[in-house]
Short mmCIF file of C-alpha atoms in Angstrom, two decimals:
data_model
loop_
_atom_site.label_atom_id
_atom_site.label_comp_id
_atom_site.label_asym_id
_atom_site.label_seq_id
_atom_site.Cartn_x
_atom_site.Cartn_y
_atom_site.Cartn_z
CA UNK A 1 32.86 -22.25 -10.66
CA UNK A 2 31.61 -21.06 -7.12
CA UNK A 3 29.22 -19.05 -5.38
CA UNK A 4 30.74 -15.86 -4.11
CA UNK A 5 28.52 -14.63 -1.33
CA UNK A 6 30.99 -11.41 -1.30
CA UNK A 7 29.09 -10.25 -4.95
CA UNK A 8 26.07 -10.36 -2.85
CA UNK A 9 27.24 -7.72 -0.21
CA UNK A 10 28.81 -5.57 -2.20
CA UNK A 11 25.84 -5.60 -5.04
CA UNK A 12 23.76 -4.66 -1.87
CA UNK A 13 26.52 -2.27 -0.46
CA UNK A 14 26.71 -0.28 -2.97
CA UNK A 15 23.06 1.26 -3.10
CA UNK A 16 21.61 -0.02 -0.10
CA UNK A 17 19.53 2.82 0.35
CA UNK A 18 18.62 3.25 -3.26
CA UNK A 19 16.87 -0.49 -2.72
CA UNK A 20 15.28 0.36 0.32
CA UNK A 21 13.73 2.57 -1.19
CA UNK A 22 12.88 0.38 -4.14
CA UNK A 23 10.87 -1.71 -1.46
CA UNK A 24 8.53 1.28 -0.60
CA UNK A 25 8.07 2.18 -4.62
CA UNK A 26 7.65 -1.39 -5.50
CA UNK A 27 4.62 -1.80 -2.89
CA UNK A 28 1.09 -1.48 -5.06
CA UNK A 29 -0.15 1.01 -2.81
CA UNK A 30 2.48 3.48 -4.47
CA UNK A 31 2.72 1.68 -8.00
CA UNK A 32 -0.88 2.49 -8.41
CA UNK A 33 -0.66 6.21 -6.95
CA UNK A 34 -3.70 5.06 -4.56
CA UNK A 35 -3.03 7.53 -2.04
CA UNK A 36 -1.29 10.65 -0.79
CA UNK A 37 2.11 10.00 -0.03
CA UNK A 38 4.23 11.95 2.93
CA UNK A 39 8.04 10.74 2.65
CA UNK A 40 11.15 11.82 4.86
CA UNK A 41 8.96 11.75 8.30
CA UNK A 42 11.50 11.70 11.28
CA UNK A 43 10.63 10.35 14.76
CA UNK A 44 7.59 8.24 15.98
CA UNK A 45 4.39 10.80 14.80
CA UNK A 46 3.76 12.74 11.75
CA UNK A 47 1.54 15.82 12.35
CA UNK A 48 -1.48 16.48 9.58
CA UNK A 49 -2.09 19.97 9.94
CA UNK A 50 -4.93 21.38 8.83
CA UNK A 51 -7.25 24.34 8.54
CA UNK A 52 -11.22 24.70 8.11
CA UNK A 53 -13.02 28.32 7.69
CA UNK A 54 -16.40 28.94 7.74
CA UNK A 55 -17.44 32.28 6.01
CA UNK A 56 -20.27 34.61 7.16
CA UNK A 57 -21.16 37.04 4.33
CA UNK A 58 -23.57 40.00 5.30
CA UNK A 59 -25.69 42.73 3.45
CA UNK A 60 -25.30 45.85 6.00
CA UNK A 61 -23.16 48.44 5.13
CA UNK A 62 -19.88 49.59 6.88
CA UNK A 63 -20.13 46.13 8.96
CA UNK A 64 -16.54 44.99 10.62
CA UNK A 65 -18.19 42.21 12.91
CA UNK A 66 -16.42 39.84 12.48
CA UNK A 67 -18.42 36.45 11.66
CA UNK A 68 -17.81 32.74 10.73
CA UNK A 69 -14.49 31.01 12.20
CA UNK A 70 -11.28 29.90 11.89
CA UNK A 71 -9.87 26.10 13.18
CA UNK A 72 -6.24 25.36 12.88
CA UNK A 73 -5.66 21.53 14.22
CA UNK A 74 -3.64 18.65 14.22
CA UNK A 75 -4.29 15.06 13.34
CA UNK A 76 -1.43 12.32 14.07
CA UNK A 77 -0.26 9.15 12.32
CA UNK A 78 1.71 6.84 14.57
CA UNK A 79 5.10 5.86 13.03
CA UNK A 80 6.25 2.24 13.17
CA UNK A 81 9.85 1.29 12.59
CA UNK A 82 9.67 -2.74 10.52
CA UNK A 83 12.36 -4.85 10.29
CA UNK A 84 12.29 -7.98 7.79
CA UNK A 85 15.17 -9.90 9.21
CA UNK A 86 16.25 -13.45 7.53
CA UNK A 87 18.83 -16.04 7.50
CA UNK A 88 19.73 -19.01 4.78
CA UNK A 89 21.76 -21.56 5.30
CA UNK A 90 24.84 -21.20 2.92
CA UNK A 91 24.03 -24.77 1.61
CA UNK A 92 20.76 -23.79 0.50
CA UNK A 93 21.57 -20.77 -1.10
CA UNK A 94 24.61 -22.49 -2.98
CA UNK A 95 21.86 -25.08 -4.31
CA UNK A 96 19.47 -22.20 -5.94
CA UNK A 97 22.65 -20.72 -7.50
CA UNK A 98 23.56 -23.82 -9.15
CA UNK A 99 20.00 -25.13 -10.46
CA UNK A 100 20.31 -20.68 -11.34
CA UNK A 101 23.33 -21.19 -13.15
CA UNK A 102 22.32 -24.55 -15.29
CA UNK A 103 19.37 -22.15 -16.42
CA UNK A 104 21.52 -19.41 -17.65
CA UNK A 105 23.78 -21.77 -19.46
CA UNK A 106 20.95 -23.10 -21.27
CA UNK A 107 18.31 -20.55 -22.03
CA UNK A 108 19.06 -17.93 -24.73
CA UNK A 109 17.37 -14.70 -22.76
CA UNK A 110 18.98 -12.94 -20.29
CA UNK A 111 18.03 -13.55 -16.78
CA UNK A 112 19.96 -11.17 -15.53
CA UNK A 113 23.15 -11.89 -13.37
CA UNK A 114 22.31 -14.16 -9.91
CA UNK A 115 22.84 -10.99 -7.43
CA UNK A 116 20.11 -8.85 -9.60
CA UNK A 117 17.48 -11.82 -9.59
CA UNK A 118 18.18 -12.81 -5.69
CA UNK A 119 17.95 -9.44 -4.15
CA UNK A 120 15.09 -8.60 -6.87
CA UNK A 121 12.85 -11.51 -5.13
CA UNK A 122 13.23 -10.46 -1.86
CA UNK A 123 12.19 -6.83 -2.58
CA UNK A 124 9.64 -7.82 -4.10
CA UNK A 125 8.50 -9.84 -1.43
CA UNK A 126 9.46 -7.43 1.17
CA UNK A 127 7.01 -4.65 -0.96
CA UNK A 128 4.14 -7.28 -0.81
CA UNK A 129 4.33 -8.29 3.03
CA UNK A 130 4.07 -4.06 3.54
CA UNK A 131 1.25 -3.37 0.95
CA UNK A 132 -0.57 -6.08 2.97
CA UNK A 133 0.52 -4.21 6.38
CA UNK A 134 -0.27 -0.85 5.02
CA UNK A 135 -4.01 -1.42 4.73
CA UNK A 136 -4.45 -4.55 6.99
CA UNK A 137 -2.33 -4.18 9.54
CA UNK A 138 -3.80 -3.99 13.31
CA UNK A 139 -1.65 -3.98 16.35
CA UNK A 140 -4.26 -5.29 18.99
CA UNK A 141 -5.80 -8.09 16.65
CA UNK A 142 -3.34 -8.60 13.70
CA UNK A 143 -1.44 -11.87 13.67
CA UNK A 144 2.65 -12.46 12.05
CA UNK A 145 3.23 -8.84 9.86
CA UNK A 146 -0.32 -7.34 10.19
CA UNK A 147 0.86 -6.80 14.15
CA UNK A 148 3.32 -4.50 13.26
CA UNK A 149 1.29 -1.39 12.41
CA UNK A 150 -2.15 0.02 12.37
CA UNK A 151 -3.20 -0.27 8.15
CA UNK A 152 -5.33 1.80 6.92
CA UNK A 153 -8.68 -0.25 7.85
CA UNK A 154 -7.59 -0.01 11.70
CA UNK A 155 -6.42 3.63 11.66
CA UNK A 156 -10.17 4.45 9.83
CA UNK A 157 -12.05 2.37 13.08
CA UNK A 158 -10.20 5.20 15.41
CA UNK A 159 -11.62 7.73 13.90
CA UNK A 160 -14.02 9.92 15.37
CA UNK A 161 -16.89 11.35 12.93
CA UNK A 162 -16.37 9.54 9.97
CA UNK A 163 -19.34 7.65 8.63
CA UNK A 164 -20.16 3.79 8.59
CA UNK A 165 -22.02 1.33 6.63
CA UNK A 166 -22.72 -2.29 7.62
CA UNK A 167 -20.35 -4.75 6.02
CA UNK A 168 -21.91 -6.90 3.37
CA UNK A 169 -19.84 -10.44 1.69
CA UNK A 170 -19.70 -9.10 -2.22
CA UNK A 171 -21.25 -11.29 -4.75
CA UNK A 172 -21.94 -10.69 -8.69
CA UNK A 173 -25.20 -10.28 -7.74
CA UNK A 174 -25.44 -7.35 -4.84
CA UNK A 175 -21.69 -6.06 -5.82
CA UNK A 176 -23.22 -2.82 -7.70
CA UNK A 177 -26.03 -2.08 -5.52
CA UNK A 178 -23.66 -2.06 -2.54
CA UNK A 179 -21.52 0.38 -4.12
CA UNK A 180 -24.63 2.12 -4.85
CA UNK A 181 -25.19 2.15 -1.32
CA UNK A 182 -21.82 4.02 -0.14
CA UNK A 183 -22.09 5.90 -2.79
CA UNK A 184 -25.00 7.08 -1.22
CA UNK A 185 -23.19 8.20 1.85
CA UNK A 186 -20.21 10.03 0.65
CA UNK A 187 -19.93 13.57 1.10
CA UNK A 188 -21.21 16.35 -1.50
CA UNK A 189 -17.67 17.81 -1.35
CA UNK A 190 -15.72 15.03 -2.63
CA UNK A 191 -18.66 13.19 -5.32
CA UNK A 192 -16.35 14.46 -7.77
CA UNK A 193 -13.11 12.75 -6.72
CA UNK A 194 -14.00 9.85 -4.25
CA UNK A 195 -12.04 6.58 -4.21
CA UNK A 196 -13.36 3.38 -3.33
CA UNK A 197 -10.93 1.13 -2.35
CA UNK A 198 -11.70 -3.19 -1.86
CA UNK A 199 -10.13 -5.93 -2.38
CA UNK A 200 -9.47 -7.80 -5.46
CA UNK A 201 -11.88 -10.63 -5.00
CA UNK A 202 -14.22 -7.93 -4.31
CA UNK A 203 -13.19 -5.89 -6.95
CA UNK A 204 -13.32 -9.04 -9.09
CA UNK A 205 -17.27 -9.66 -8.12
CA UNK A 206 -18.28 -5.92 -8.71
CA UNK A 207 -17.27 -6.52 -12.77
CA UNK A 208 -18.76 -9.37 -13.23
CA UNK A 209 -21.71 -7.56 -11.40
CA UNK A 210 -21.24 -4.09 -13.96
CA UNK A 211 -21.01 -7.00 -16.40
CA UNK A 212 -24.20 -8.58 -15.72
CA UNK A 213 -26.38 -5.22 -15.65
CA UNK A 214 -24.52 -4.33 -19.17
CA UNK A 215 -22.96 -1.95 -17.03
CA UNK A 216 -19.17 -2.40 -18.36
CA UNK A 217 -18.23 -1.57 -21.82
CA UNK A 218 -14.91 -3.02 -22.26
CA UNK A 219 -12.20 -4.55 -25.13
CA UNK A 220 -12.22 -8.22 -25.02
CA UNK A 221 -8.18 -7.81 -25.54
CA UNK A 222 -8.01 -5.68 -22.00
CA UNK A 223 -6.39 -7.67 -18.83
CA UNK A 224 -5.21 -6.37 -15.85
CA UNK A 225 -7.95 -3.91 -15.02
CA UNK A 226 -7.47 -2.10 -11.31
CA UNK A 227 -9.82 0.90 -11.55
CA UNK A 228 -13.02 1.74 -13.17
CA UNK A 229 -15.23 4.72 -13.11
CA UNK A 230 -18.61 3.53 -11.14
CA UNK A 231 -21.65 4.03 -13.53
CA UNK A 232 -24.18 6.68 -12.75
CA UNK A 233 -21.84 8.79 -10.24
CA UNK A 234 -20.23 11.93 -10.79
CA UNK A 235 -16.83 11.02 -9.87
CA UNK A 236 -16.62 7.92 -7.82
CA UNK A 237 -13.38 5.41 -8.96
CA UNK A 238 -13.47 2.11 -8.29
CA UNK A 239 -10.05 0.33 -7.35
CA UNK A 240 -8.52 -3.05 -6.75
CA UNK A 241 -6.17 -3.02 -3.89
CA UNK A 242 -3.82 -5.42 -3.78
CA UNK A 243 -2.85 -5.02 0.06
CA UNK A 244 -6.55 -5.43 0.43
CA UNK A 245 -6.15 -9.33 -0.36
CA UNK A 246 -7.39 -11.76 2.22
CA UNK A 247 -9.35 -9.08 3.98
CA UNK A 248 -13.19 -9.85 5.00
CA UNK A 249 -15.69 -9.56 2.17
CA UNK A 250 -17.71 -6.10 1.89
CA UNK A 251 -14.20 -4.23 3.42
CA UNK A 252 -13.86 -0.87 2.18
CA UNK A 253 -12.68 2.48 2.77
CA UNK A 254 -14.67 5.68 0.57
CA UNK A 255 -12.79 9.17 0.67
CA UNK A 256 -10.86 11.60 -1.40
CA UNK A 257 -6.70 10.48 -2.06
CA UNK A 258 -6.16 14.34 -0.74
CA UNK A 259 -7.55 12.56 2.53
CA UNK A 260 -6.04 9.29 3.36
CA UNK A 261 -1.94 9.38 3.94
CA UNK A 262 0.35 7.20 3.84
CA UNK A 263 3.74 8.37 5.55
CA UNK A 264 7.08 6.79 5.59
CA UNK A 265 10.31 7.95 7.50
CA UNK A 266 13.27 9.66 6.60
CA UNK A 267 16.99 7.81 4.90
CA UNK A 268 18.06 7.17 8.45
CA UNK A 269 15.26 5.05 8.82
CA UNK A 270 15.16 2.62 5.73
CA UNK A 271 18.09 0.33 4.59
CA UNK A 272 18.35 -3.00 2.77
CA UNK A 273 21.32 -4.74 3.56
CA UNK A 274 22.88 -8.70 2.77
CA UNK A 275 26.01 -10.41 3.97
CA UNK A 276 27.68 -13.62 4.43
CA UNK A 277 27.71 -14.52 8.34
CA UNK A 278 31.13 -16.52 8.85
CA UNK A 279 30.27 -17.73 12.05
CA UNK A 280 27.28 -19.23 11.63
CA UNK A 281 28.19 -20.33 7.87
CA UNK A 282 25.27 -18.45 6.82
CA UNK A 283 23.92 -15.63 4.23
CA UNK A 284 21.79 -13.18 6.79
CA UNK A 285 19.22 -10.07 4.78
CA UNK A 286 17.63 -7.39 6.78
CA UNK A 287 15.12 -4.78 5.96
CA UNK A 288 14.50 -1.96 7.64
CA UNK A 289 11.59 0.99 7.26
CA UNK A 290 9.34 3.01 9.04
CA UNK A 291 5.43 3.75 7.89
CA UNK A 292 2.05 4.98 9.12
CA UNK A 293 -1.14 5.82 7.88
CA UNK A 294 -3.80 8.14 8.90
CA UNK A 295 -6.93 10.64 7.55
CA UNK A 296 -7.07 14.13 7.52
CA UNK A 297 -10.53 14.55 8.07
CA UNK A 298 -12.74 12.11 9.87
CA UNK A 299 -15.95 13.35 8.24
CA UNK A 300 -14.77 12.72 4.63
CA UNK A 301 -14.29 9.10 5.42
CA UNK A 302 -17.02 6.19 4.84
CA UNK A 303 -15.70 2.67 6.04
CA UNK A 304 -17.25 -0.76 6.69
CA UNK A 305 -18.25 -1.59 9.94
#
C-alpha cells in the first residue's frame, strides 16, 4: 500500500470551485449570518448604492412646492484578490498518511477516506486565517494575513460621520456598563436591530459580568453560546466574533447587519486547487479569493477608538 498523490488532484479537480466556495461558507463570519453578504462582485470595487429622502409635509391647500430632498450616492468597498499558496514535501505528507492509515485500520468509526480529511483541514484553516482578515485585517499596520485587506475594524476608522467611543480593556466587572455605554450612543433608528460585535474573550467577560448582576438566566446544560440579547435594551444583540480573536480589549463595532457588508468576488475569482509537483518531488495547494468589506452609512456606525 502507497500514497497516491493523483487521488488528491483529482478529489480536488473535480469540484474545485464547489470547495472554494466551501472556504468562504465555512468562515464564522458567514456560519453565524453576522452580516450582510454581497457575492459574485467582479473587478477591484463594489459600489453600495444608496438613497436617503427627507419629506416635507405641509397644511396649505393646492401647494405643489416642492419640499424636502432627494440623495442618490455611492459608497465603495475595495476588493482584494488572496492567495493561500503552500508546498509539502512529499516525504512529509507520505508520513501523515501512514500514521492516517494505522488509525483507520484500528478504530471502528469512520474517519472518512485520507483525501476528504486532508483537503477538509486545510479549508478549514484557510476559512479561519480569512474570518481573522475579514474583521482584523489592515493594510498600512497589519502584519503576515491581516496585510492583505482592510477588515472590518480598519474600513470603520475611514469612515467619515460615524460615531466613536473611547476603547476600554473588558473585565467581569465594567463589561455591562460599557455596553451600557454604546448602547447609549447608537442611533434611534436601529435600537431595535443593532448588533454588537467583540471578541470572544470579550464576549466571554461580558457573561460572567450579566452573570454577576443576575443579569443572565441560562440552562446549566447550554455550551457554546455566541449571541445574547443585552438586558434592558430594546433590541441590541450581543455577539461573539470569532475573527475578532486576538484583537485589543474594548474593540467593537455597533450598527444594524442591513449596514455592514461583506463582499466577495465572482467564480472567476475563487478556486481551490492541489497537485503533485514532479519536479520538485513535492505536493503544492493554492487558494484563491477575493473579499472586501465596507458600511453603508457612516452615521449608523459606533466603533472603538
Amino acid at each position: 500500500m502507497a500514497l497516491d498523490v493523483s487521488a488528491l488532484t483529482a478529489y480536488t479537480d473535480e469540484i474545485s470551485s464547489g470547495l472554494a466556495k466551501a472556504i468562504v461558507l465555512g468562515a464564522n463570519t458567514i456560519k453565524g449570518d453576522l452580516v450582510t453578504k454581497k457575492f459574485g462582485v467582479l473587478g477591484g470595487t463594489y459600489k453600495l448604492n444608496y438613497v436617503k429622502s427627507t419629506m416635507v409635509g405641509t397644511n396649505a391647500l393646492c401647494n405643489n412646492t416642492d419640499a424636502g430632498s432627494t440623495i442618490m450616492a455611492q459608497g465603495s468597498i475595495t476588493m482584494c484578490p488572496i492567495t493561500f499558496p503552500q508546498t509539502i514535501c512529499l516525504d512529509t505528507l507520505k508520513g501523515y498518511w501512514y500514521d492516517f492509515e494505522m488509525e483507520r485500520a484500528y478504530d471502528t468509526e469512520s474517519l472518512g477516506s485520507f483525501r476528504e480529511v486532508f483537503t477538509a483541514n486545510k479549508l478549514e484553516s484557510i476559512a479561519i486565517e480569512l474570518d481573522k482578515i475579514i474583521w482584523q485585517g489592515n493594510t498600512s499596520t497589519g502584519t503576515g494575513n491581516l496585510e492583505l485587506c482592510n477588515g472590518f475594524l480598519k474600513t470603520a476608522t475611514d469612515l467619515t460621520g460615524e460615531i466613536t467611543l473611547t476603547r476600554a480593556t473588558m473585565s467581569a466587572a465594567n463589561s455591562v456598563a460599557y455596553v451600557d455605554s454604546i448602547l447609549a450612543l447608537v442611533p434611534a433608528e436601529i435600537l431595535d436591530k443593532v448588533q454588537l460585535y467583540l471578541s470572544p474573550v470579550d464576549f466571554q467577560a461580558y457573561l460572567s459580568g450579566l452573570r454577576a448582576l443576575n443579569l443572565f438566566s441560562y440552562d446549566t446544560q447550554s455550551q457554546g453560546i455566541k449571541k445574547i440579547h443585552h438586558p434592558g435594551s430594546i433590541g441590541m444583540t450581543v455577539h461573539s466574533v470569532d475573527g475578532l480573536a486576538g484583537a485589543l480589549s474594548g474593540s467593537f463595532i455597533a450598527t444594524a447587519k442591513e449596514n455592514i457588508v461583506l463582499a466577495f468576488g465572482g467564480n472567476d475569482d475563487m478556486s481551490y486547487n492541489e497537485w503533485y509537483s514532479l519536479d520538485t518531488q513535492s505536493f503544492k495547494i493554492n487558494s484563491k479569493t477575493k473579499l472586501g468589506t465596507g458600511f453603508y452609512f457612516p452615521e449608523l456606525v459606533v466603533r472603538s477608538a
